[in-house]
Short mmCIF file of N, CA and C in Angstrom, two decimals:
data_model
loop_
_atom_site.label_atom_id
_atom_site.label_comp_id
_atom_site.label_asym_id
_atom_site.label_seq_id
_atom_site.Cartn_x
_atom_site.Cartn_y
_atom_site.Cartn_z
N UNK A 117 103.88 55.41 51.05
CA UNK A 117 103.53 56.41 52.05
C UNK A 117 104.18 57.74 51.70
N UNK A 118 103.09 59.12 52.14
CA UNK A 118 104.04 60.12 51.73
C UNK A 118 105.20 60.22 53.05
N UNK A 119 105.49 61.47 52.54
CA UNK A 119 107.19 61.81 52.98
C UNK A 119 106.66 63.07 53.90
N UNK A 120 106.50 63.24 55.51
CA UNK A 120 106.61 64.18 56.27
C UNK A 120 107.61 64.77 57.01
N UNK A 121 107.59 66.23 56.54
CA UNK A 121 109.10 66.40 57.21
C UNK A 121 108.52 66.95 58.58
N UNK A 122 109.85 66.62 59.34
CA UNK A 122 110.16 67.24 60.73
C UNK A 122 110.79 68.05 60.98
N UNK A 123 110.62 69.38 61.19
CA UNK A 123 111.38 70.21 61.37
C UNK A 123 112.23 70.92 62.73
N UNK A 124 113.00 70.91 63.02
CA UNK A 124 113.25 71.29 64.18
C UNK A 124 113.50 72.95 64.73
N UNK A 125 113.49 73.07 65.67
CA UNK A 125 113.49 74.62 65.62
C UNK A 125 114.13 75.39 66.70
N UNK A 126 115.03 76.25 66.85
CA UNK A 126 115.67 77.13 67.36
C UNK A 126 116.14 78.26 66.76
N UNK A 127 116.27 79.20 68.23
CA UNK A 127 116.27 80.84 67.80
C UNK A 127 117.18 81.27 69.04
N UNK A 128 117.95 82.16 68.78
CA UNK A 128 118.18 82.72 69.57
C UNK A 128 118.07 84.14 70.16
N UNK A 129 116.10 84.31 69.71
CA UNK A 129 115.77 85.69 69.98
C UNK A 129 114.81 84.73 71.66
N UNK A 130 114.87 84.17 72.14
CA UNK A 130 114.17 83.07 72.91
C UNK A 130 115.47 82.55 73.96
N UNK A 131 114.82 82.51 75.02
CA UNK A 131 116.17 81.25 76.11
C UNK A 131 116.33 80.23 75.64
N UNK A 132 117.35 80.25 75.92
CA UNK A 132 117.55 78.05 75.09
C UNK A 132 117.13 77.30 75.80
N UNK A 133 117.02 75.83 75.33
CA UNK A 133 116.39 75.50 76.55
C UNK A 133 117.15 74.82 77.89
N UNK A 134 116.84 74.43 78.82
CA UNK A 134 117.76 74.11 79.90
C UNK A 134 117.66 72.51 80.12
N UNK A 135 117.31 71.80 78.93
CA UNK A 135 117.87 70.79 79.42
C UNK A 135 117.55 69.53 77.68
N UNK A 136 117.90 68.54 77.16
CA UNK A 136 118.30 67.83 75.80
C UNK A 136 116.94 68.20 75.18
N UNK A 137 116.19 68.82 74.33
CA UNK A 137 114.96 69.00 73.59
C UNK A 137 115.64 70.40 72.98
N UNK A 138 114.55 70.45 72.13
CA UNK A 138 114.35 71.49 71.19
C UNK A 138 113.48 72.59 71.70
N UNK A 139 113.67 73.55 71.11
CA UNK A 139 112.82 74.70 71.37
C UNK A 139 111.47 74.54 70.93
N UNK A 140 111.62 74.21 69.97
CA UNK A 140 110.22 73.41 68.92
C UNK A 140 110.30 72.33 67.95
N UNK A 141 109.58 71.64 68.05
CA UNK A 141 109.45 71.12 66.46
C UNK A 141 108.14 71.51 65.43
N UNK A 142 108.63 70.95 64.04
CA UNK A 142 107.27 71.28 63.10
C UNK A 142 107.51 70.19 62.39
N UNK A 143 106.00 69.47 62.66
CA UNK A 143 105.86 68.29 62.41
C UNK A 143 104.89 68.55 60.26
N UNK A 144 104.84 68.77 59.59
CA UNK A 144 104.06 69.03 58.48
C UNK A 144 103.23 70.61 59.07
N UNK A 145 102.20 70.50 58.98
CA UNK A 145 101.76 72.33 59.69
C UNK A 145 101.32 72.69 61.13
N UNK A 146 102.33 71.11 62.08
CA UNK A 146 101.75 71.62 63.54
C UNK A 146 102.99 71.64 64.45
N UNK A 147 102.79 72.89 64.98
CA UNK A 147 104.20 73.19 65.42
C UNK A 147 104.07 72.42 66.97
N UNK A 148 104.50 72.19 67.54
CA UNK A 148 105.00 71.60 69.12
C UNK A 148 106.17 72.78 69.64
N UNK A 149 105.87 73.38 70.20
CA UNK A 149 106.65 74.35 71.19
C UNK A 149 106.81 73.81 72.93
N UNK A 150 107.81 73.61 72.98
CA UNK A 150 108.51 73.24 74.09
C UNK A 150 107.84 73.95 75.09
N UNK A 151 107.72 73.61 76.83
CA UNK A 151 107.48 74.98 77.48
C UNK A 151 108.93 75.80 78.28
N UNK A 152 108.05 76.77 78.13
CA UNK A 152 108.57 77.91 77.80
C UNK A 152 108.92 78.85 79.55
N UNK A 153 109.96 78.76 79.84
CA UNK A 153 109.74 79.57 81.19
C UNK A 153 110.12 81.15 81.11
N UNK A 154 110.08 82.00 82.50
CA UNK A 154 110.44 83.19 82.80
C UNK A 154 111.93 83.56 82.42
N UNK A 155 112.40 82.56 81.28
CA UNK A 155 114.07 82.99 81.43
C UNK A 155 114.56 84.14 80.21
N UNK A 156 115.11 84.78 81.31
CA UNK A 156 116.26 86.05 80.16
C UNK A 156 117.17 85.42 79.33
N UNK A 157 117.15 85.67 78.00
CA UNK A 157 117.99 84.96 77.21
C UNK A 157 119.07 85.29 77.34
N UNK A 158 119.12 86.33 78.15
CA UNK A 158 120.55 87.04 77.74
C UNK A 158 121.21 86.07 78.83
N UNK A 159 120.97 86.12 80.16
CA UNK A 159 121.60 85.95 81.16
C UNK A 159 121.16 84.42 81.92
N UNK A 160 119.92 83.66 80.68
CA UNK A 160 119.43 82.29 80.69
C UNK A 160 119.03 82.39 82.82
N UNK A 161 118.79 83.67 83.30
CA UNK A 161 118.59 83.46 84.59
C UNK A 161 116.22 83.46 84.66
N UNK A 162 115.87 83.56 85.72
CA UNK A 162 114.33 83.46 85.72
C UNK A 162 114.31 85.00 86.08
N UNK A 163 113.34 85.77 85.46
CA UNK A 163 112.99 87.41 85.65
C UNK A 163 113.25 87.49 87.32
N UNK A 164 113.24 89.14 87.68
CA UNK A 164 113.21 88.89 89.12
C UNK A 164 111.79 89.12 89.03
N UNK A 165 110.88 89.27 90.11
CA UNK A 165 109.64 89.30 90.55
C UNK A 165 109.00 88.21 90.93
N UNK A 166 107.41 88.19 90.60
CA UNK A 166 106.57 86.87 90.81
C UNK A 166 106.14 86.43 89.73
N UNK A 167 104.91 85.86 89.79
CA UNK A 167 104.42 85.01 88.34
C UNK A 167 104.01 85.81 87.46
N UNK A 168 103.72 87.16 87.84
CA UNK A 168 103.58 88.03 86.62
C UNK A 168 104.39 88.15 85.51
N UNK A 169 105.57 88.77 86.46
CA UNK A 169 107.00 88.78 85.63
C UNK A 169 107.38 87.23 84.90
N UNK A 170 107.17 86.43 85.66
CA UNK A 170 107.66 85.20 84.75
C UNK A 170 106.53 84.80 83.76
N UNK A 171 105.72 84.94 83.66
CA UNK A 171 104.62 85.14 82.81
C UNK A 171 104.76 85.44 81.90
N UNK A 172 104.83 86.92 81.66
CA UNK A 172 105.60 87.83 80.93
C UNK A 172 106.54 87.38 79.70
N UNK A 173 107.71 87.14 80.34
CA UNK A 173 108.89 86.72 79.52
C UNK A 173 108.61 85.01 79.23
N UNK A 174 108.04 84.21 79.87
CA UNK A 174 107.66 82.80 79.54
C UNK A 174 107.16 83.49 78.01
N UNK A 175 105.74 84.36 77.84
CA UNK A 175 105.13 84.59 76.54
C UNK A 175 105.91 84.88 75.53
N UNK A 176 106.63 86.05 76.07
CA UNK A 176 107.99 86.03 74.94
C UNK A 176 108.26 85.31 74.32
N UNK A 177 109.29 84.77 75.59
CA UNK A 177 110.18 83.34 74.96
C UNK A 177 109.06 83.03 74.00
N UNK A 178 107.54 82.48 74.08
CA UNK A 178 107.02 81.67 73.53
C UNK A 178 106.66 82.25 72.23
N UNK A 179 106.46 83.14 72.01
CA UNK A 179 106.01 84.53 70.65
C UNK A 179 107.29 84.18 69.73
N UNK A 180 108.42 84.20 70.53
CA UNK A 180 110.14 84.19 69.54
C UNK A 180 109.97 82.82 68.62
N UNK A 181 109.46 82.03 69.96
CA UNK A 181 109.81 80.51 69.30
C UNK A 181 108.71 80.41 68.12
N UNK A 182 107.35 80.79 68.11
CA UNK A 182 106.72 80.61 67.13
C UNK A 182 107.19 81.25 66.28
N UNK A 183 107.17 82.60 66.54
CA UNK A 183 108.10 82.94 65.11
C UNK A 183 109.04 82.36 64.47
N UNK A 184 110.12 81.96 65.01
CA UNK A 184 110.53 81.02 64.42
C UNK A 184 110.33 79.94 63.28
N UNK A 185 109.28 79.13 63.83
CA UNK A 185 108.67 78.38 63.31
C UNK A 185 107.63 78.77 62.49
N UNK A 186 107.47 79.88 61.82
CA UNK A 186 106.71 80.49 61.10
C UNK A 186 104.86 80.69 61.41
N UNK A 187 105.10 80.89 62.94
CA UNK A 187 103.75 80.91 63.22
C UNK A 187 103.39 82.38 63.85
N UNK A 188 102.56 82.34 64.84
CA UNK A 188 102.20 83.37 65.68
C UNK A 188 101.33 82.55 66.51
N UNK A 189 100.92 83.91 67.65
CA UNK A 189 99.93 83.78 68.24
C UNK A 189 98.49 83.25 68.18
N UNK A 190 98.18 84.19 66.64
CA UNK A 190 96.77 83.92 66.43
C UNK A 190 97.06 82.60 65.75
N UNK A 191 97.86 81.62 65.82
CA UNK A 191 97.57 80.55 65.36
C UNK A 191 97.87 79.17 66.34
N UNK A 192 97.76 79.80 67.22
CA UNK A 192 98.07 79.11 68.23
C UNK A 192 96.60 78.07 68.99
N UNK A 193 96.51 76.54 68.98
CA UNK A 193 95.22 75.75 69.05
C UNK A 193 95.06 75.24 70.48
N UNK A 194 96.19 74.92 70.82
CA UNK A 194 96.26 74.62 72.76
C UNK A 194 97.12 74.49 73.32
N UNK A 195 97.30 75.96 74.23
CA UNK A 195 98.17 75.58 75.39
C UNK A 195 97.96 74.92 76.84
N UNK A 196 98.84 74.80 77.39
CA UNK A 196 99.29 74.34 78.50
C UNK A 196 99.95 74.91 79.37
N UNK A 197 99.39 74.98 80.51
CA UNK A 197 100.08 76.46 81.60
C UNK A 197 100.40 75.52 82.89
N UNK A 198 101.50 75.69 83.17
CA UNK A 198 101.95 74.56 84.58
C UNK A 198 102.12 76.23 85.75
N UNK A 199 101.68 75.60 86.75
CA UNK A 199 101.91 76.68 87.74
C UNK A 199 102.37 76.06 88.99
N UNK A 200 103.27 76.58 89.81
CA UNK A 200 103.80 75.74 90.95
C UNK A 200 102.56 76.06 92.37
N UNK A 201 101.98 77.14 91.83
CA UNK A 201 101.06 77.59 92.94
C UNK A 201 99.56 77.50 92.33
N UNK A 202 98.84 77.26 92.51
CA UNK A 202 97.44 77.78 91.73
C UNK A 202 96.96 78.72 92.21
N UNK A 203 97.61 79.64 92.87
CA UNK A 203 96.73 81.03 93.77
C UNK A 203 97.34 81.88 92.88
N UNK A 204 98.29 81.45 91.73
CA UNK A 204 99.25 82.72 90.97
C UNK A 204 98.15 82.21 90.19
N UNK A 205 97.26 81.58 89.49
CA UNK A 205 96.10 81.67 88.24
C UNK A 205 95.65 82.96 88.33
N UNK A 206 94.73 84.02 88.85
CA UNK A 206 94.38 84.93 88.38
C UNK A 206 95.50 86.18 87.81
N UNK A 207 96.92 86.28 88.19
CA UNK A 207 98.04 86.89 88.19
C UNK A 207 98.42 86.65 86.47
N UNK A 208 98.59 85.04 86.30
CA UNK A 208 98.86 84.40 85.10
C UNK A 208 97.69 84.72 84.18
N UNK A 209 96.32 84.66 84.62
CA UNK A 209 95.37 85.05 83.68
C UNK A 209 95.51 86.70 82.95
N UNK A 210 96.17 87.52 83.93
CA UNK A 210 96.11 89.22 83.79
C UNK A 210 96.80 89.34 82.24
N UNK A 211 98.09 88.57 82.66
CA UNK A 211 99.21 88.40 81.63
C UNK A 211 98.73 87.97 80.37
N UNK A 212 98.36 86.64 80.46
CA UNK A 212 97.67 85.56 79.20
C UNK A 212 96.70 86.39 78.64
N UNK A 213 95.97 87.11 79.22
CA UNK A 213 95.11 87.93 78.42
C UNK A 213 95.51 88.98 77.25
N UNK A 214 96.68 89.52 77.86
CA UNK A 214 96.69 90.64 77.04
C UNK A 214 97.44 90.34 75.98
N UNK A 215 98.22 88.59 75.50
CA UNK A 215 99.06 88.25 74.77
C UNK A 215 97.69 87.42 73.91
N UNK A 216 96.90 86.39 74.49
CA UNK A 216 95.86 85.80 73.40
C UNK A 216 94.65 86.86 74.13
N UNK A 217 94.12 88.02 73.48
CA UNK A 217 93.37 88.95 73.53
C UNK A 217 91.96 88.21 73.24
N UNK A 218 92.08 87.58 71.57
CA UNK A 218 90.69 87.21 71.43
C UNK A 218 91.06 85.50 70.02
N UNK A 219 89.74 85.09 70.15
CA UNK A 219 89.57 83.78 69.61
C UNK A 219 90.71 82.79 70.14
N UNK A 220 90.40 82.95 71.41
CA UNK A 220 91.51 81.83 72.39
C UNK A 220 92.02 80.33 72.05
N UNK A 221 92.58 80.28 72.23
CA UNK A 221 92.72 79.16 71.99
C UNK A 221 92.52 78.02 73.37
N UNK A 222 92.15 76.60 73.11
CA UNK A 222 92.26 75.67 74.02
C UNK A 222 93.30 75.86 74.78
N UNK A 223 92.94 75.43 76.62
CA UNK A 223 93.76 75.74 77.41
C UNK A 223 93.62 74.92 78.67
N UNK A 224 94.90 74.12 79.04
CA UNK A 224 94.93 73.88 80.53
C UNK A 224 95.49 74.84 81.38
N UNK A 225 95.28 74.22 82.80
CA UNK A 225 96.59 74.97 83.47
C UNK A 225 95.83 73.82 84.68
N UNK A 226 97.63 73.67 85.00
CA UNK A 226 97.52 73.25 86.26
C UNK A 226 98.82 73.33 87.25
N UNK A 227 98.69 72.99 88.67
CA UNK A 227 99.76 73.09 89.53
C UNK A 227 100.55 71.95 89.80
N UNK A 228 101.56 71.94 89.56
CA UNK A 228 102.92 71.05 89.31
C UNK A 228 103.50 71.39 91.14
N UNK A 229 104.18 70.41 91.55
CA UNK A 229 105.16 70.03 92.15
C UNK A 229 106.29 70.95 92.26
N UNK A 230 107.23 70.84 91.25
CA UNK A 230 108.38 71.85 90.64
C UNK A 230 108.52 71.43 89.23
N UNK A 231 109.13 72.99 89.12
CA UNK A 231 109.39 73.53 87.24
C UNK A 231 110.93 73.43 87.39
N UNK A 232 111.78 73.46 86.38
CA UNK A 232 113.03 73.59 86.31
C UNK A 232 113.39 74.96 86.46
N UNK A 233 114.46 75.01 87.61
CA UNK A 233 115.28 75.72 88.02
C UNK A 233 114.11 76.86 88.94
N UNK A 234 113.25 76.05 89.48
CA UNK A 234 112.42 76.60 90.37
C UNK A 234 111.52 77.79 90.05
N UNK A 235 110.95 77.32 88.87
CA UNK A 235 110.15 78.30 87.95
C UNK A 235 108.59 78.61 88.57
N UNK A 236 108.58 79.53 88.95
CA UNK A 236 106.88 79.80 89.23
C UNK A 236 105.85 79.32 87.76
N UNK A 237 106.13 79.89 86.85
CA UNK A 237 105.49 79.15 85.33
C UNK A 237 105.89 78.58 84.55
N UNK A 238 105.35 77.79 83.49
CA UNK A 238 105.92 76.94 82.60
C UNK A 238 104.54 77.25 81.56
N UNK A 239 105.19 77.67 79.85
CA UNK A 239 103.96 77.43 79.22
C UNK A 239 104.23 77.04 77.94
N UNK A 240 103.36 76.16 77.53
CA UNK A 240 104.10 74.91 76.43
C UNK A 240 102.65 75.34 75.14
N UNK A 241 103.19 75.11 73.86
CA UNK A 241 101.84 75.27 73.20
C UNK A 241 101.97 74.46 72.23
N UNK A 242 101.07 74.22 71.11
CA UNK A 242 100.80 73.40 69.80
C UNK A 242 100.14 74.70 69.05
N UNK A 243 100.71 75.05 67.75
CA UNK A 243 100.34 75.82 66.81
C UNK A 243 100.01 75.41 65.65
N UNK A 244 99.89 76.36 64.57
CA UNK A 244 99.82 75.78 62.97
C UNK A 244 100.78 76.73 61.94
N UNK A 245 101.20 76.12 61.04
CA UNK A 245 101.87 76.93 60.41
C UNK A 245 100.67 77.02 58.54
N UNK A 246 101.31 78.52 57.95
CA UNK A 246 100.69 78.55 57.12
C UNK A 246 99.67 79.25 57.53
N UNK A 247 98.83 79.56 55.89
CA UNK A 247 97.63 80.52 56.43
C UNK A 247 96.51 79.43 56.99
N UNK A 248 95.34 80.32 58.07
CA UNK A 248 94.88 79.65 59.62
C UNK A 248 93.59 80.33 59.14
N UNK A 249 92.87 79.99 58.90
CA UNK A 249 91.08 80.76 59.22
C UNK A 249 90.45 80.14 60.64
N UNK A 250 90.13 80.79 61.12
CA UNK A 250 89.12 81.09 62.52
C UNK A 250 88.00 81.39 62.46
N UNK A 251 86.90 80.23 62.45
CA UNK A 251 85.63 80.34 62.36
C UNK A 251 84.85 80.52 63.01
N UNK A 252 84.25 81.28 64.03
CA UNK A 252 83.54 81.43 65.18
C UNK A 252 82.59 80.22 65.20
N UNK A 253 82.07 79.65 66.31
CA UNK A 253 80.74 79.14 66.82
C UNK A 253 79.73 79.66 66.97
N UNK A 254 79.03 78.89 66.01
CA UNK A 254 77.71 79.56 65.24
C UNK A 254 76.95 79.19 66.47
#
């Protein structure tokens, strides 16, 4: 059998995370990114505001961590958006837009119970590392 490495991944341009996991892993060229909340790295506290603001800095955080892991955005195949409210979806959509602009990627979202440390958002993704072509639907 071949030999796949696992890579693990942390940064500290990103919040750490708040509880035993990794920021990411990279499994051969698919990254697993942890989700990702509204937290200031500096001060590991949640932005002040609403789901915009935590929105916001959730993407961050999540932009740092791919970098990290030698990815980006545009290579990003499906996220996952936890929301404690589902009336903050169009708020969270304003945000998400202007970070995946175009050739979206797969996407849930749904409303959770509670997030850690009483997070209005949570957003978790699967990427690729390496060069990515994007083929439209013919």
């Amino acid at each position: 059998m071949s030999t796949i490495v696992r890579k693990l991944i942390s940064t500290a341009n990103a919040a750490k995370p708040v509880a035993p996991y990794n920021q990411a892993v990279v499994a051969d060229r698919t990254v697993y990114v942890s989700g990702c909340l509204g937290l200031d790295k500096a001060t590991m506290q949640l932005v002040p505001g609403g789901a915009t603001e935590q929105t916001e800095m959730a993407l961050k955080n999540l932009q740092a961590v791919l970098k990290a892991a030698d990815s980006d955005i545009d290579k990003v195949v499906k996220n996952t958006v936890f929301v404690k409210d589902l009336n903050d979806f169009a708020a969270v959509n304003e945000v998400y837009k202007r970070v995946f602009s175009k050739d979206f990627p797969a996407r849930s979202c749904v409303q959770v119970a509670k997030l850690p440390m009483d997070a209005l958002v949570e957003i978790e993704c699967i990427a690729l590392t390496g060069t990515v072509y994007t083929v439209p639907n013919e």
